[in-house]
Short mmCIF file of C-alpha atoms and ligand atoms in Angstrom, two decimals:
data_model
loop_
_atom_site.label_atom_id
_atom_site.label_comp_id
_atom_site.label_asym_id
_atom_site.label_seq_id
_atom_site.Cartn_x
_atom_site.Cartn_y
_atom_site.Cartn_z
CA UNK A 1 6.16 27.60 -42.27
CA UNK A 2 7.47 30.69 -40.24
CA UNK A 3 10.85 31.32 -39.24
CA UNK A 4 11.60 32.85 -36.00
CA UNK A 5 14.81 34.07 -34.44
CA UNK A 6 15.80 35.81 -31.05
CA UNK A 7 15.10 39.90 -32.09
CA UNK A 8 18.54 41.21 -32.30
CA UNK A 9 19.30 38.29 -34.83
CA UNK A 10 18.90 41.00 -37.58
CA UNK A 11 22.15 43.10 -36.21
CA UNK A 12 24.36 40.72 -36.42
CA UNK A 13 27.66 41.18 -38.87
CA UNK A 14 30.31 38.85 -39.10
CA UNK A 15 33.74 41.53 -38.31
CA UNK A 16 35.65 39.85 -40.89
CA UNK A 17 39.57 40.66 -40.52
CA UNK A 18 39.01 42.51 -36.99
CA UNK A 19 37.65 38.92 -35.71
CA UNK A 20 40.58 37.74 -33.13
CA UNK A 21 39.24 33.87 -33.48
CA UNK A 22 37.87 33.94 -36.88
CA UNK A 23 36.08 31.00 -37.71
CA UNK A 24 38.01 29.87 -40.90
CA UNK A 25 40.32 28.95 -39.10
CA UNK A 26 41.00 25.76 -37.09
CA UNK A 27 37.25 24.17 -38.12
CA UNK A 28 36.70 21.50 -40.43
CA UNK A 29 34.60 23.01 -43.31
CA UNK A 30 32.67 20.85 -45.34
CA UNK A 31 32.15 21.69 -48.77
CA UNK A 32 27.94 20.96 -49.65
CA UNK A 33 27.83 19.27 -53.38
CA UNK A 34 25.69 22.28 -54.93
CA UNK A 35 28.72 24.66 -53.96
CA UNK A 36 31.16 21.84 -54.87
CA UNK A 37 29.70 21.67 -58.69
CA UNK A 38 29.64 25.27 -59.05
CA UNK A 39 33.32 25.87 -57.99
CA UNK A 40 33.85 22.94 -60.76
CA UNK A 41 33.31 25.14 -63.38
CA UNK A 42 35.71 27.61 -62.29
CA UNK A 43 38.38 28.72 -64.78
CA UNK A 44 41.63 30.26 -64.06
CA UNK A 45 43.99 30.57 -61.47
CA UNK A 46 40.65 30.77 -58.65
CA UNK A 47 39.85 27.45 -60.32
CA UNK A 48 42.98 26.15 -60.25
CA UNK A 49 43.33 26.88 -56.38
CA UNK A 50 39.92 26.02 -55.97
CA UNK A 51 40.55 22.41 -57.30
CA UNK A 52 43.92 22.32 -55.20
CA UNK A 53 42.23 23.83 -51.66
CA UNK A 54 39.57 21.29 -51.66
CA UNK A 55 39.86 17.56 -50.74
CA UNK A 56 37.30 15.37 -52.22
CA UNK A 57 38.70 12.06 -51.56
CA UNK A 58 35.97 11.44 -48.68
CA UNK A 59 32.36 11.27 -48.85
CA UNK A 60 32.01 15.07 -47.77
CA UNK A 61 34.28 17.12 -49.69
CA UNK A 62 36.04 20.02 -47.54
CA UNK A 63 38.84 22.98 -48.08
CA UNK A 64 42.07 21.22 -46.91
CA UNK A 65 43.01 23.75 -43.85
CA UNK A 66 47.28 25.14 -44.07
CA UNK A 67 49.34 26.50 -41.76
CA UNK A 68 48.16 27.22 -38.85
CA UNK A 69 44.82 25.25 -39.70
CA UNK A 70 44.00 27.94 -41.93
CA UNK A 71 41.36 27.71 -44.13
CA UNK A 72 43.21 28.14 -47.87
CA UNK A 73 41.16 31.15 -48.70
CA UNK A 74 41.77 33.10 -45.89
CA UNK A 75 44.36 35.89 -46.57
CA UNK A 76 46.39 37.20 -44.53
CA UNK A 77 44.59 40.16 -44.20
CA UNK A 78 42.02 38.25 -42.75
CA UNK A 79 39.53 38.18 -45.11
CA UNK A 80 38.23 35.54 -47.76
CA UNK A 81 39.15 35.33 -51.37
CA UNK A 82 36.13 33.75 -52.36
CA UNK A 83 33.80 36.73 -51.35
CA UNK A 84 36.72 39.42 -52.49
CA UNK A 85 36.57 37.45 -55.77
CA UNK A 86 32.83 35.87 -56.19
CA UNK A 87 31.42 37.70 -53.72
CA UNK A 88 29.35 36.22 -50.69
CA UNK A 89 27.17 34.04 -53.33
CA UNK A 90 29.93 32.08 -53.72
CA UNK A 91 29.90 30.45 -50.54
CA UNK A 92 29.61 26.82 -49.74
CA UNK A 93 26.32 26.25 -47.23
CA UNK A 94 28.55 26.40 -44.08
CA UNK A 95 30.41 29.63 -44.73
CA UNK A 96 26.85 31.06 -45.86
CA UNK A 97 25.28 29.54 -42.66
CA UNK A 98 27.86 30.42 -39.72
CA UNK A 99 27.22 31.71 -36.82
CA UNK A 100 23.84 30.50 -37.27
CA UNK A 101 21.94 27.62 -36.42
CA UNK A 102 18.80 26.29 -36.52
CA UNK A 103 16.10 24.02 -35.07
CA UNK A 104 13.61 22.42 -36.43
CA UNK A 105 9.30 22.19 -35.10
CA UNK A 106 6.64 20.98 -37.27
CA UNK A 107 5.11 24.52 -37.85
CA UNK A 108 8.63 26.85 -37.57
CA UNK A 109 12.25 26.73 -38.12
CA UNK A 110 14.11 28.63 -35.51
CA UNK A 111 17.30 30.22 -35.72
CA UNK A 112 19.58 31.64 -33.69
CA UNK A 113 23.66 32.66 -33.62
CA UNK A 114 25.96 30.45 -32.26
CA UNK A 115 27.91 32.53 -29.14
CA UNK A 116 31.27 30.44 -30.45
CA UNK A 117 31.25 33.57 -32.79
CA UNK A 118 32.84 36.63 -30.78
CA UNK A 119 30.85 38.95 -32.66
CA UNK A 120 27.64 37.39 -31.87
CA UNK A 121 28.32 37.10 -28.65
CA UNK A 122 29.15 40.81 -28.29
CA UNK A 123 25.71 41.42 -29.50
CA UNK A 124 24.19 39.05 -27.33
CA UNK A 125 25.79 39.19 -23.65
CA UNK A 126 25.38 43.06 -24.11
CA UNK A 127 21.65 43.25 -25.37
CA UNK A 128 20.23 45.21 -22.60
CA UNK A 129 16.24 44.40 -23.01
CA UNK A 130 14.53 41.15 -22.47
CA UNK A 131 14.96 39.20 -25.28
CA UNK A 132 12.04 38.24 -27.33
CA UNK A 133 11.14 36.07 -29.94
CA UNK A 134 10.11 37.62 -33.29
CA UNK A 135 8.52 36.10 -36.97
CA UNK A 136 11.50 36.90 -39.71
CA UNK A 137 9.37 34.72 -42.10
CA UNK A 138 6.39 33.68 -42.80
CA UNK A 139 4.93 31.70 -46.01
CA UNK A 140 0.87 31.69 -45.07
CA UNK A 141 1.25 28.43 -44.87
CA UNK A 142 -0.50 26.96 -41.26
CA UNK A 143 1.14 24.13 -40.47
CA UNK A 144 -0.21 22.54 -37.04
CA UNK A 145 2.63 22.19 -34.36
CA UNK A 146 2.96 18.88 -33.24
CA UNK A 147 1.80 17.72 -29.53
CA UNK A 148 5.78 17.37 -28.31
CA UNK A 149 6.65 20.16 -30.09
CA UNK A 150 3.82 22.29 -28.75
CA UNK A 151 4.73 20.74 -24.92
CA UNK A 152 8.26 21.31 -25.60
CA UNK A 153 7.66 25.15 -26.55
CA UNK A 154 5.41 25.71 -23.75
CA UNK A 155 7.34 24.91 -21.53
CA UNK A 156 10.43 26.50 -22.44
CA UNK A 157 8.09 29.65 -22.27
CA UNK A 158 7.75 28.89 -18.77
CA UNK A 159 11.85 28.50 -18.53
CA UNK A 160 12.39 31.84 -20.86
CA UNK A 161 9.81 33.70 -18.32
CA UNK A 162 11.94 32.13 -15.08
CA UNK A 163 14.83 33.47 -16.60
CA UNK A 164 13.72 37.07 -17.98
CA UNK A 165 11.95 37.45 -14.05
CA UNK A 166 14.22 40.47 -13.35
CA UNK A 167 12.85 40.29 -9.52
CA UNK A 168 15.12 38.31 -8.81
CA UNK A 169 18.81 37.10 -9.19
CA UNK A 170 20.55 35.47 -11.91
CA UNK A 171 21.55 32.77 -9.15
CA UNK A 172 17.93 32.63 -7.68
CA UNK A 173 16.32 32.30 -11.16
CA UNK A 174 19.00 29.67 -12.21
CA UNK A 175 17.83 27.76 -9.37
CA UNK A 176 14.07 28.03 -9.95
CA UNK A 177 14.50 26.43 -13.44
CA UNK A 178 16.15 23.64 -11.98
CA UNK A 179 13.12 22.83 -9.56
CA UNK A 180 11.40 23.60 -12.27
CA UNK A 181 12.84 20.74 -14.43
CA UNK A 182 12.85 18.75 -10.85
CA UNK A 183 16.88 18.71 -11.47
CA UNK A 184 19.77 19.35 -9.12
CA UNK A 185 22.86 19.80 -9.94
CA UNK A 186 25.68 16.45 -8.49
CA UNK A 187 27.09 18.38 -5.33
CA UNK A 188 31.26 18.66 -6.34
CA UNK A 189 33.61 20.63 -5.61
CA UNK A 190 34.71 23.17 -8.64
CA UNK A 191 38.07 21.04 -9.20
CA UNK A 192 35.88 17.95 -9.72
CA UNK A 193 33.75 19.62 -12.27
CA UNK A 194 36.91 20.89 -13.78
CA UNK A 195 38.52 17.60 -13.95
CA UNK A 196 35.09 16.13 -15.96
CA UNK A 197 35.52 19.18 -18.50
CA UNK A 198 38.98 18.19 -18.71
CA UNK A 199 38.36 14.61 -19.86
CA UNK A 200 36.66 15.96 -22.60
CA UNK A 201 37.55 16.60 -26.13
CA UNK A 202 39.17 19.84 -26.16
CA UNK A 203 40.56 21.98 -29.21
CA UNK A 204 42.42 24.79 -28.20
CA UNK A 205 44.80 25.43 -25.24
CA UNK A 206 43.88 28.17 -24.13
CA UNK A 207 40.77 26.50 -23.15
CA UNK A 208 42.39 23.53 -21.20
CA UNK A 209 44.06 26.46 -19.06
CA UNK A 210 41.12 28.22 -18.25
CA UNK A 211 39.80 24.84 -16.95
CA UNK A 212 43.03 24.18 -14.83
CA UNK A 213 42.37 27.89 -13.62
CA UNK A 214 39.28 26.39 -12.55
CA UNK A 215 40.74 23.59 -11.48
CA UNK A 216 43.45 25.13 -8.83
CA UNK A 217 42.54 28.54 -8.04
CA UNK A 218 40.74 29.38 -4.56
CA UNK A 219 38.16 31.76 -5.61
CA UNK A 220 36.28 31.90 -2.35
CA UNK A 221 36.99 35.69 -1.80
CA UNK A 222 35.64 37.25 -5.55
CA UNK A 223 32.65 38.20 -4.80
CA UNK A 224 29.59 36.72 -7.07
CA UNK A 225 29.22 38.93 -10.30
CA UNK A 226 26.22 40.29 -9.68
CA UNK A 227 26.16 43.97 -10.78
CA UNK A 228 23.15 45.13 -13.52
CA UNK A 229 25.44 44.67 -16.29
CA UNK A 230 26.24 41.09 -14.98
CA UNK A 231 23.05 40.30 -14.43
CA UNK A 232 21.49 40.99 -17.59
CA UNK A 233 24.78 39.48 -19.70
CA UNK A 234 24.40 36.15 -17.28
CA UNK A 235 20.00 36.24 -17.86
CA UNK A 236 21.05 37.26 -21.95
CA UNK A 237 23.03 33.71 -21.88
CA UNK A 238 20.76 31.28 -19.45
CA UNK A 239 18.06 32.30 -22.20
CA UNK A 240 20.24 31.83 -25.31
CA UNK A 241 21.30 27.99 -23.58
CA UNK A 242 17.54 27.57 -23.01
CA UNK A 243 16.31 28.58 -26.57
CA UNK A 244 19.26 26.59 -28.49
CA UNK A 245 19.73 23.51 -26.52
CA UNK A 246 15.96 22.62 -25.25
CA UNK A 247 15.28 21.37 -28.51
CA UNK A 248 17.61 18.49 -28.63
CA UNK A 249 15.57 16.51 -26.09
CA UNK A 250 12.82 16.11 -29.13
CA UNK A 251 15.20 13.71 -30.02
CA UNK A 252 16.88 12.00 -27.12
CA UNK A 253 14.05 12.38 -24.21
CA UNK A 254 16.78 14.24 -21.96
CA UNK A 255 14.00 17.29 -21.20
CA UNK A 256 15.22 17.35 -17.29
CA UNK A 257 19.02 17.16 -18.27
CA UNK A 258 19.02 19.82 -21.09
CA UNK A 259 17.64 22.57 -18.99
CA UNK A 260 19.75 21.22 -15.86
CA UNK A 261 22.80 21.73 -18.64
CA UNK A 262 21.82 24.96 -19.25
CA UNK A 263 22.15 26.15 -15.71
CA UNK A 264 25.39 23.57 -15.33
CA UNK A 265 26.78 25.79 -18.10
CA UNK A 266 25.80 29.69 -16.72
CA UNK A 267 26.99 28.08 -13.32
CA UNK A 268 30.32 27.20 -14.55
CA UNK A 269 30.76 30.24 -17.21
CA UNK A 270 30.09 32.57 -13.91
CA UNK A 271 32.75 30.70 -12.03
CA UNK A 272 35.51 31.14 -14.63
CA UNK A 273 34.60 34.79 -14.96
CA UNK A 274 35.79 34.87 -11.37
CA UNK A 275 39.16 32.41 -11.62
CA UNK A 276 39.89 34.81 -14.43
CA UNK A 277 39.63 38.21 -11.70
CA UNK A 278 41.80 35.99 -9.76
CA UNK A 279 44.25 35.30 -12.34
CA UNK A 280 44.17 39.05 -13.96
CA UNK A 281 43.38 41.00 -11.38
CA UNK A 282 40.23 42.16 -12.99
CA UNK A 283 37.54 41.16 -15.17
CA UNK A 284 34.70 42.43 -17.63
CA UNK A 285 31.77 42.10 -20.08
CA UNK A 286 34.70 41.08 -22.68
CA UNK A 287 36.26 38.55 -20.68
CA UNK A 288 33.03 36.74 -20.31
CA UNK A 289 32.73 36.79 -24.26
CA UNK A 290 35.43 35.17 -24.91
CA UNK A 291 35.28 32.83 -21.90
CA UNK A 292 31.80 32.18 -23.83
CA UNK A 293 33.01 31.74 -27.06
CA UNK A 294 35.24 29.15 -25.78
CA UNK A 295 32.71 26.91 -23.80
CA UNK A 296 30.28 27.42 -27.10
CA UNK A 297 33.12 26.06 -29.37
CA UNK A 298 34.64 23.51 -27.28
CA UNK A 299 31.51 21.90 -25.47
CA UNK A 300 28.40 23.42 -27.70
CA UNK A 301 29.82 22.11 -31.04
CA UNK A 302 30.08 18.92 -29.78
CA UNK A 303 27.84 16.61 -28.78
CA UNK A 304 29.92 13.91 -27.80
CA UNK A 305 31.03 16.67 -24.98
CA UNK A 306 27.47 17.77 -24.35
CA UNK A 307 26.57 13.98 -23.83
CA UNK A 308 29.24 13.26 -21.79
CA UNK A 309 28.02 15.98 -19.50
CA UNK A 310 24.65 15.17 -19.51
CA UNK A 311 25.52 11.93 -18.25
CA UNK A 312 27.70 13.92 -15.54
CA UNK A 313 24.65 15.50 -14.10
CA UNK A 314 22.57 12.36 -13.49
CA UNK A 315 26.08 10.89 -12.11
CA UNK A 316 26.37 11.24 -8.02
S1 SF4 B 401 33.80 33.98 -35.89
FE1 SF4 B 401 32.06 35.37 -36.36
S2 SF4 B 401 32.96 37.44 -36.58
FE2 SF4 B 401 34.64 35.92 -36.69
S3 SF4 B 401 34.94 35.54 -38.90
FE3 SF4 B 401 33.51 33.96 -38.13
S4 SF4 B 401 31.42 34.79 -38.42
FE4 SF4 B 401 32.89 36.51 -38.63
#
């Protein structure tokens, strides 16, 4: 079995107490049973909080979040007890596991970092080169890829090559992998789009204004963002859409709607990049990574949202 990841998945660090949306805070974390028994036999007062932080009334155990849906280990100098204490052993799967994510083939895992994380996104909407696919892992072991796997992968080569074809523009490739997937995307205006994302689940505010931005701001005169840097952070993100959520329609058939999401979500990301030069009289590389960061945590991480807009795109 190999494992394979994008290529700058080995320079990613999590930023720890310099992270402005830290992910300990605000997110359910579930506690796996391994971690759970180990933390069991902790003694003292770590033990003692320990037994206190985590709730294991439900099936899945997790840490029971405090003020300010802070996770109980968090300090307040932003950083986590358990690693300060245990170090980063001591982690329960999830901890260990964010950003990342993975996907499963019957010859690979793939993994990948989730762009809800700010830092990964920094690394990702600024990676200048074409990114590329490279083995992190490999036991010997040949497994043969299975025929919808192997169709599934081959064409998303065909996608990834569409949307690496620096030729042409971001908009212009965006298109060519919806003819490619024989998709278009339901012609509405951006307020109607915004008013589907807003009948979604939602989590934070900040995100619900960004979509009434979207929803209410005449954006007609900003210019398309189109400059080198643009280009390659909007081609960085089509790709990462295209290598994380292709794989999901091994299990639900949606191979035409997954890739049309993809370009639904550049499409959309793009527009709110230009509601927010509206609304702030300027914006940049960072204001798309956190405009990122909050479409990948609000609409990514769920897939009752995803669904919902999945069924948007076949709606007319
Ligand atoms: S969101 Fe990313 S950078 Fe921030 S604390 Fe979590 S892993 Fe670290």
């Amino acid at each position: 079995m190999k494992l394979i990841a994008p290529d700058y998945y080995t320079k990613f660090k999590c930023i720890a107490d310099k992270c402005k949306h830290s992910c300990c805070i605000g997110w359910v974390i579930d506690v796996d049973p391994d971690t759970l028994e180990y933390y069991h036999t902790m003694q003292g007062d770590l033990g003692e909080r320990l037994k206190k932080g985590i709730d294991e009334s439900d099936e899945t155990a997790h840490f029971i979040l405090g003020e300010g849906e802070r996770c109980p280990f968090l300090n307040q100098s932003g950083l986590c007890d358990l690693i300060t204490e245990l170090g980063e052993e001591s982690l329960c799967q999830i901890c260990t596991d964010h950003p990342r994510y993975r996907n499963f083939y019957s010859d690979r895992t793939e993994i990948g970092l989730g762009l809800c994380c700010e830092a990964a996104g920094e690394l990702i909407l600024k990676h200048q080169e074409k990114t590329t696919l490279v083995i992190l892992e490999d036991d010997g072991e040949n497994e043969e890829l299975d025929v919808p796997d192997e169709s599934l992968l081959t064409w998303r080569e065909e996608l990834f090559a569409i949307a690496q074809d620096r030729s042409r523009s971001v908009a212009e490739r965006a298109a060519a992998i919806l003819d490619a997937a024989e998709m278009s995307i339901p012609e509405r205006s951006l307020a109607e789009w915004a008013d589907i994302y807003l009948e979604l689940e939602r989590l934070e505010e900040s995100w619900t204004d960004c979509l009434q931005g979207l929803k209410t701001t005449d954006i007609s005169d900003v210019p398309v963002l189109d400059t080198q840097e643009w280009e390659v952070a909007f081609e960085q993100l089509l790709v990462y859409f295209l290598y994380r959520q292709l794989p999901f329609a091994l299990d639900d058939g949606e191979y035409e709607g997954r890739a049309a999401f993809c370009v639904l979500s550049y499409r959309i990301i793009h527009d709110l990049c230009r509601v927010h030069a509206v609304l702030h009289g300027r914006v940049g590389l960072d204001d798309l990574v956190e405009i990122v960061r909050q479409y990948s945590a609000e609409i990514e991480y769920s897939d009752e949202n995803v669904e919902a807009l999945l069924d948007a795109l076949f709606e007319e």
